[in-house]
């Protein structure tokens, strides 16, 4: 959890306390809706643009609490990333060894004149590169821009991978025995 | 007493900084793989394996038979460097990864 998450949690918690507290005060009779006067009003102002004035303190507390809860819920909502459907047909001698790598391009930036990099990027996918690779074949690639990303569909078309090099003979002298137990090739990559 | 405490905190902070800088050393490892006819072999799966760090994300050779690993943690012990044709192991050797850029020798299969 980040500091922002903790702040959101505190905001939501304060909102719940305010809502429940105002209801509790009303229930106990500490504050009453009937005793409201035009002189004693609770006013909340935000940046001189939004101003809420109420002659009923309980309602004002309730609204502030509800706003806190709603704001926390709204800000904690995960950003929706639209999926991109890839469609195409690949022809290769050994389809089991074909690997499709997809990389997303976010944006490009430049360093300052003194070499420092100070930039803020918005992580929005602007370009998707699909590379189709197979052993002994030259890789094929397709690039998709914002138009295809927005449509949610990327048509790869027909891709033919020509066998350029045949598989070399497996020579035992090329394979040094491992003295320790090594994770299999299918093991998740820890670095790159 | 306060001076001693401050000195201890400063020493701990410096030690932590030193540990952080040594543990964050990453290297770029690259090289080329060719056939006996000296033609580059594209599409080979290349991987670095270390008993402590684990296995790298697989990398594939490009049309020029070239591969690049960008963030390999520098270690005093050697890495196992493996080359696969699909899932078939063709080559394995050990190489040391130290310094910011490591160029592995040309591999002929």
CSV table of C-alpha atoms in Angstrom, one decimal:
chain,number,residue,atom,x,y,z
A,1,UNK,CA,0.0,0.0,0.0
A,2,UNK,CA,1.3,3.5,-0.9
A,3,UNK,CA,0.9,6.7,1.0
A,4,UNK,CA,-1.9,7.7,-1.3
A,5,UNK,CA,-3.7,4.5,-0.5
A,6,UNK,CA,-3.4,5.3,3.2
A,7,UNK,CA,-4.7,8.8,2.6
A,8,UNK,CA,-7.7,7.4,0.7
A,9,UNK,CA,-8.4,4.9,3.5
A,10,UNK,CA,-8.2,7.7,6.1
A,11,UNK,CA,-10.5,9.9,4.0
A,12,UNK,CA,-13.0,7.1,3.7
A,13,UNK,CA,-12.8,6.4,7.4
A,14,UNK,CA,-13.3,10.0,8.3
A,15,UNK,CA,-16.3,10.2,6.0
A,16,UNK,CA,-17.9,7.1,7.6
A,17,UNK,CA,-17.2,8.5,11.1
A,18,UNK,CA,-18.8,11.9,10.1
A,19,UNK,CA,-21.9,10.2,8.6
A,20,UNK,CA,-22.3,7.8,11.6
A,21,UNK,CA,-21.5,10.6,14.1
A,22,UNK,CA,-24.1,13.0,12.7
A,23,UNK,CA,-26.7,10.2,12.7
A,24,UNK,CA,-25.8,9.3,16.3
A,25,UNK,CA,-25.9,13.0,17.4
A,26,UNK,CA,-29.4,13.3,15.8
A,27,UNK,CA,-30.5,10.1,17.4
A,28,UNK,CA,-29.3,11.2,20.9
A,29,UNK,CA,-30.9,14.6,20.5
A,30,UNK,CA,-27.7,16.6,20.9
A,31,UNK,CA,-28.5,18.3,17.6
A,32,UNK,CA,-32.0,18.7,16.3
A,33,UNK,CA,-33.4,19.4,12.8
A,34,UNK,CA,-36.3,21.4,14.4
A,35,UNK,CA,-34.0,23.8,16.3
A,36,UNK,CA,-32.5,25.2,13.1
A,37,UNK,CA,-32.3,29.0,12.9
A,38,UNK,CA,-31.5,31.2,10.0
A,39,UNK,CA,-28.8,32.9,12.0
A,40,UNK,CA,-26.8,29.7,12.9
A,41,UNK,CA,-25.8,28.2,9.6
A,42,UNK,CA,-22.9,25.9,8.8
A,43,UNK,CA,-21.1,26.9,5.6
A,44,UNK,CA,-18.5,25.0,3.7
A,45,UNK,CA,-16.6,26.6,0.9
A,46,UNK,CA,-14.2,25.0,-1.5
A,47,UNK,CA,-11.8,27.3,-3.5
A,48,UNK,CA,-14.4,30.0,-3.8
A,49,UNK,CA,-16.2,27.9,-6.4
A,50,UNK,CA,-18.4,25.5,-4.4
A,51,UNK,CA,-20.2,26.7,-1.3
A,52,UNK,CA,-22.6,24.6,0.7
A,53,UNK,CA,-24.7,26.4,3.4
A,54,UNK,CA,-27.0,24.6,5.7
A,55,UNK,CA,-29.1,25.6,8.7
A,56,UNK,CA,-29.0,22.0,9.8
A,57,UNK,CA,-25.6,21.1,11.2
A,58,UNK,CA,-26.4,17.4,11.2
A,59,UNK,CA,-27.2,17.5,7.5
A,60,UNK,CA,-24.0,19.4,6.8
A,61,UNK,CA,-21.9,16.8,8.7
A,62,UNK,CA,-23.7,14.1,6.8
A,63,UNK,CA,-23.0,15.7,3.4
A,64,UNK,CA,-19.3,16.3,4.3
A,65,UNK,CA,-19.0,12.7,5.4
A,66,UNK,CA,-20.8,11.3,2.4
A,67,UNK,CA,-18.6,13.4,0.1
A,68,UNK,CA,-15.5,12.0,1.8
A,69,UNK,CA,-16.6,8.4,1.3
A,70,UNK,CA,-17.7,9.1,-2.3
A,71,UNK,CA,-14.4,10.9,-3.1
A,72,UNK,CA,-12.3,8.0,-1.6
A,73,UNK,CA,-14.3,5.4,-3.6
A,74,UNK,CA,-14.0,7.5,-6.8
A,75,UNK,CA,-10.2,7.9,-6.5
A,76,UNK,CA,-9.6,4.3,-5.5
A,77,UNK,CA,-11.4,3.1,-8.6
A,78,UNK,CA,-8.9,1.2,-10.7
A,79,UNK,CA,-8.2,2.7,-14.2
A,80,UNK,CA,-9.8,0.7,-16.9
A,81,UNK,CA,-7.4,-0.5,-19.5
A,82,UNK,CA,-9.2,-1.5,-22.7
A,83,UNK,CA,-8.2,-4.9,-24.0
A,84,UNK,CA,-6.7,-5.3,-27.5
A,85,UNK,CA,-7.8,-8.3,-29.5
A,86,UNK,CA,-5.2,-9.7,-31.8
A,87,UNK,CA,-6.4,-11.6,-34.8
A,88,UNK,CA,-4.3,-13.2,-37.5
A,89,UNK,CA,-3.0,-16.4,-39.1
A,90,UNK,CA,0.6,-17.6,-38.9
A,91,UNK,CA,2.2,-20.1,-41.2
A,92,UNK,CA,5.5,-21.7,-40.0
A,93,UNK,CA,7.2,-25.1,-40.2
A,94,UNK,CA,7.0,-25.6,-36.4
A,95,UNK,CA,4.1,-23.6,-34.9
A,96,UNK,CA,4.9,-24.8,-31.3
A,97,UNK,CA,8.2,-22.8,-31.3
A,98,UNK,CA,6.6,-19.6,-32.5
A,99,UNK,CA,6.6,-16.8,-30.0
A,100,UNK,CA,4.5,-13.7,-30.2
A,101,UNK,CA,6.0,-10.7,-28.3
A,102,UNK,CA,3.8,-7.7,-27.6
A,103,UNK,CA,5.3,-4.5,-26.4
A,104,UNK,CA,3.5,-1.2,-25.7
A,105,UNK,CA,5.0,2.1,-26.5
A,106,UNK,CA,4.0,4.8,-24.0
A,107,UNK,CA,5.7,7.9,-25.2
A,108,UNK,CA,9.1,9.4,-26.2
A,109,UNK,CA,10.9,12.1,-24.3
A,110,UNK,CA,14.2,14.0,-24.6
A,111,UNK,CA,16.9,15.0,-22.0
A,112,UNK,CA,17.6,18.6,-21.0
A,113,UNK,CA,20.6,20.4,-22.5
A,114,UNK,CA,22.8,19.4,-19.5
A,115,UNK,CA,21.8,15.7,-19.9
A,116,UNK,CA,19.3,15.6,-17.0
A,117,UNK,CA,16.0,13.8,-17.6
A,118,UNK,CA,13.2,15.5,-15.8
A,119,UNK,CA,9.8,14.6,-17.2
A,120,UNK,CA,6.4,13.4,-16.2
A,121,UNK,CA,4.8,10.8,-18.5
A,122,UNK,CA,1.2,9.7,-18.5
A,123,UNK,CA,1.1,6.0,-18.9
A,124,UNK,CA,-1.2,5.7,-21.8
A,125,UNK,CA,-0.5,3.2,-24.5
A,126,UNK,CA,0.0,5.1,-27.8
A,127,UNK,CA,1.6,2.3,-29.8
A,128,UNK,CA,1.6,-1.5,-29.7
A,129,UNK,CA,4.3,-3.6,-31.4
A,130,UNK,CA,3.6,-7.2,-32.1
A,131,UNK,CA,6.7,-9.3,-33.1
A,132,UNK,CA,6.3,-12.9,-34.3
A,133,UNK,CA,9.5,-14.9,-33.9
A,134,UNK,CA,10.5,-18.5,-34.5
A,135,UNK,CA,13.9,-20.3,-34.5
A,136,UNK,CA,15.7,-19.9,-37.8
A,137,UNK,CA,13.2,-17.5,-39.2
A,138,UNK,CA,13.5,-13.8,-39.7
A,139,UNK,CA,11.1,-12.1,-37.3
A,140,UNK,CA,7.9,-10.4,-38.6
A,141,UNK,CA,6.4,-7.4,-36.9
A,142,UNK,CA,3.2,-5.4,-37.0
A,143,UNK,CA,2.7,-1.9,-35.4
A,144,UNK,CA,-0.7,-0.6,-34.2
A,145,UNK,CA,-1.4,3.0,-33.4
A,146,UNK,CA,-4.0,4.9,-31.3
A,147,UNK,CA,-6.8,4.2,-33.9
A,148,UNK,CA,-6.5,0.4,-33.6
A,149,UNK,CA,-6.0,0.6,-29.8
A,150,UNK,CA,-9.2,2.7,-29.4
A,151,UNK,CA,-11.1,0.2,-31.6
A,152,UNK,CA,-9.8,-2.7,-29.4
A,153,UNK,CA,-9.0,-4.8,-32.4
A,154,UNK,CA,-5.6,-5.4,-34.1
A,155,UNK,CA,-5.6,-7.4,-37.3
A,156,UNK,CA,-2.3,-9.2,-37.9
A,157,UNK,CA,-3.4,-10.6,-41.3
A,158,UNK,CA,-1.6,-13.6,-42.8
A,159,UNK,CA,2.0,-14.0,-41.6
A,160,UNK,CA,4.4,-16.5,-43.3
A,161,UNK,CA,7.6,-17.3,-41.4
A,162,UNK,CA,10.2,-18.5,-43.9
A,163,UNK,CA,12.8,-21.0,-42.6
A,164,UNK,CA,16.1,-19.2,-43.2
A,165,UNK,CA,18.4,-21.5,-41.1
A,166,UNK,CA,17.9,-25.2,-40.3
A,167,UNK,CA,18.3,-26.4,-36.7
A,168,UNK,CA,22.0,-27.0,-36.0
A,169,UNK,CA,23.1,-30.4,-34.8
A,170,UNK,CA,23.1,-30.8,-31.0
A,171,UNK,CA,26.7,-31.2,-30.0
A,172,UNK,CA,27.4,-32.4,-26.4
A,173,UNK,CA,30.7,-30.4,-26.3
A,174,UNK,CA,28.6,-27.3,-26.7
A,175,UNK,CA,26.7,-28.0,-23.5
A,176,UNK,CA,28.6,-27.5,-20.3
A,177,UNK,CA,27.1,-29.6,-17.5
A,178,UNK,CA,25.4,-27.6,-14.8
A,179,UNK,CA,27.0,-28.2,-11.3
A,180,UNK,CA,23.9,-26.8,-9.6
A,181,UNK,CA,20.2,-27.4,-10.1
A,182,UNK,CA,18.9,-24.8,-12.6
A,183,UNK,CA,15.3,-23.6,-12.9
A,184,UNK,CA,13.6,-24.8,-16.1
A,185,UNK,CA,13.2,-22.6,-19.2
A,186,UNK,CA,9.5,-22.3,-18.4
A,187,UNK,CA,10.3,-20.7,-15.0
A,188,UNK,CA,9.2,-17.1,-14.7
A,189,UNK,CA,11.9,-14.6,-15.5
A,190,UNK,CA,13.3,-12.7,-12.6
A,191,UNK,CA,15.2,-10.1,-14.6
A,192,UNK,CA,16.1,-9.0,-18.1
B,1,UNK,CA,25.8,10.9,24.3
B,2,UNK,CA,23.7,12.7,21.7
B,3,UNK,CA,26.8,13.2,19.5
B,4,UNK,CA,27.5,9.4,19.6
B,5,UNK,CA,23.9,8.7,18.7
B,6,UNK,CA,24.0,11.1,15.8
B,7,UNK,CA,27.3,9.5,14.6
B,8,UNK,CA,25.8,6.0,14.8
B,9,UNK,CA,22.7,7.1,12.8
B,10,UNK,CA,25.0,8.7,10.2
B,11,UNK,CA,27.2,5.6,9.9
B,12,UNK,CA,24.1,3.4,9.6
B,13,UNK,CA,22.7,5.7,6.9
B,14,UNK,CA,26.0,5.6,4.9
B,15,UNK,CA,26.2,1.9,5.3
B,16,UNK,CA,22.7,1.5,4.0
B,17,UNK,CA,23.5,3.8,1.0
B,18,UNK,CA,26.6,1.8,0.2
B,19,UNK,CA,24.7,-1.4,0.3
B,20,UNK,CA,22.0,0.1,-1.9
B,21,UNK,CA,24.5,1.3,-4.5
B,22,UNK,CA,26.3,-2.1,-4.7
B,23,UNK,CA,23.1,-4.1,-4.8
B,24,UNK,CA,21.7,-2.0,-7.6
B,25,UNK,CA,24.5,-2.6,-10.1
B,26,UNK,CA,23.0,-3.7,-13.3
B,27,UNK,CA,24.8,-4.8,-16.5
B,28,UNK,CA,23.8,-4.9,-20.2
B,29,UNK,CA,24.8,-8.3,-21.6
B,30,UNK,CA,24.9,-8.7,-25.4
B,31,UNK,CA,26.3,-10.9,-28.1
B,32,UNK,CA,25.7,-12.7,-31.4
B,33,UNK,CA,25.0,-16.3,-32.5
B,34,UNK,CA,26.0,-17.6,-35.9
B,35,UNK,CA,25.8,-20.8,-37.9
B,36,UNK,CA,29.0,-22.7,-39.1
B,37,UNK,CA,28.4,-20.9,-42.5
B,38,UNK,CA,28.8,-17.6,-40.5
B,39,UNK,CA,25.1,-16.7,-41.1
B,40,UNK,CA,23.3,-15.1,-38.2
B,41,UNK,CA,20.7,-17.3,-36.6
B,42,UNK,CA,17.4,-15.5,-35.8
B,43,UNK,CA,14.7,-16.6,-33.4
B,44,UNK,CA,16.9,-18.5,-30.9
B,45,UNK,CA,15.8,-18.3,-27.3
B,46,UNK,CA,18.6,-17.1,-25.1
B,47,UNK,CA,18.6,-17.1,-21.3
B,48,UNK,CA,20.9,-16.3,-18.4
B,49,UNK,CA,20.6,-18.5,-15.3
B,50,UNK,CA,22.1,-17.9,-11.9
B,51,UNK,CA,21.9,-20.1,-8.9
B,52,UNK,CA,21.0,-17.1,-6.6
B,53,UNK,CA,19.3,-14.6,-8.9
B,54,UNK,CA,17.4,-17.2,-10.9
B,55,UNK,CA,16.5,-17.2,-14.6
B,56,UNK,CA,16.2,-14.2,-16.8
B,57,UNK,CA,13.1,-13.5,-18.9
B,58,UNK,CA,13.8,-15.3,-22.2
B,59,UNK,CA,15.2,-13.1,-25.0
B,60,UNK,CA,15.2,-14.0,-28.7
B,61,UNK,CA,17.9,-13.3,-31.3
B,62,UNK,CA,16.9,-10.8,-34.0
B,63,UNK,CA,17.5,-11.1,-37.7
B,64,UNK,CA,21.2,-10.3,-37.2
B,65,UNK,CA,21.5,-13.1,-34.6
B,66,UNK,CA,21.9,-10.5,-31.9
B,67,UNK,CA,20.6,-10.6,-28.4
B,68,UNK,CA,20.6,-8.0,-25.6
B,69,UNK,CA,19.8,-8.3,-21.9
B,70,UNK,CA,19.3,-4.9,-20.3
B,71,UNK,CA,19.2,-5.3,-16.5
B,72,UNK,CA,21.4,-8.2,-15.4
B,73,UNK,CA,22.4,-8.0,-11.7
B,74,UNK,CA,26.2,-8.1,-11.5
B,75,UNK,CA,27.4,-11.0,-9.5
B,76,UNK,CA,30.7,-12.4,-8.3
B,77,UNK,CA,29.7,-15.9,-9.4
B,78,UNK,CA,29.4,-16.7,-13.1
B,79,UNK,CA,26.0,-17.0,-14.9
B,80,UNK,CA,25.0,-20.0,-17.0
B,81,UNK,CA,24.3,-18.8,-20.5
B,82,UNK,CA,21.9,-21.0,-22.5
B,83,UNK,CA,20.8,-21.1,-26.1
B,84,UNK,CA,17.6,-23.0,-27.1
B,85,UNK,CA,16.1,-23.8,-30.5
B,86,UNK,CA,12.5,-23.7,-29.3
B,87,UNK,CA,12.8,-25.8,-26.1
B,88,UNK,CA,15.8,-27.8,-27.3
B,89,UNK,CA,19.0,-26.9,-25.6
B,90,UNK,CA,21.8,-26.2,-28.1
B,91,UNK,CA,24.5,-24.5,-26.0
B,92,UNK,CA,25.4,-23.8,-22.4
B,93,UNK,CA,28.5,-22.1,-20.9
B,94,UNK,CA,29.4,-20.0,-17.9
B,95,UNK,CA,30.3,-16.3,-18.1
B,96,UNK,CA,31.0,-13.6,-15.5
B,97,UNK,CA,28.8,-10.6,-15.6
B,98,UNK,CA,30.7,-7.6,-14.1
B,99,UNK,CA,30.8,-4.0,-15.2
B,100,UNK,CA,28.1,-1.9,-16.9
B,101,UNK,CA,28.4,-3.6,-20.4
B,102,UNK,CA,29.4,-7.2,-21.1
B,103,UNK,CA,30.0,-8.4,-24.6
B,104,UNK,CA,29.9,-12.2,-24.8
B,105,UNK,CA,32.1,-14.0,-27.3
B,106,UNK,CA,30.7,-14.9,-30.7
B,107,UNK,CA,28.9,-18.2,-30.5
B,108,UNK,CA,29.0,-20.6,-33.6
B,109,UNK,CA,26.6,-23.5,-33.6
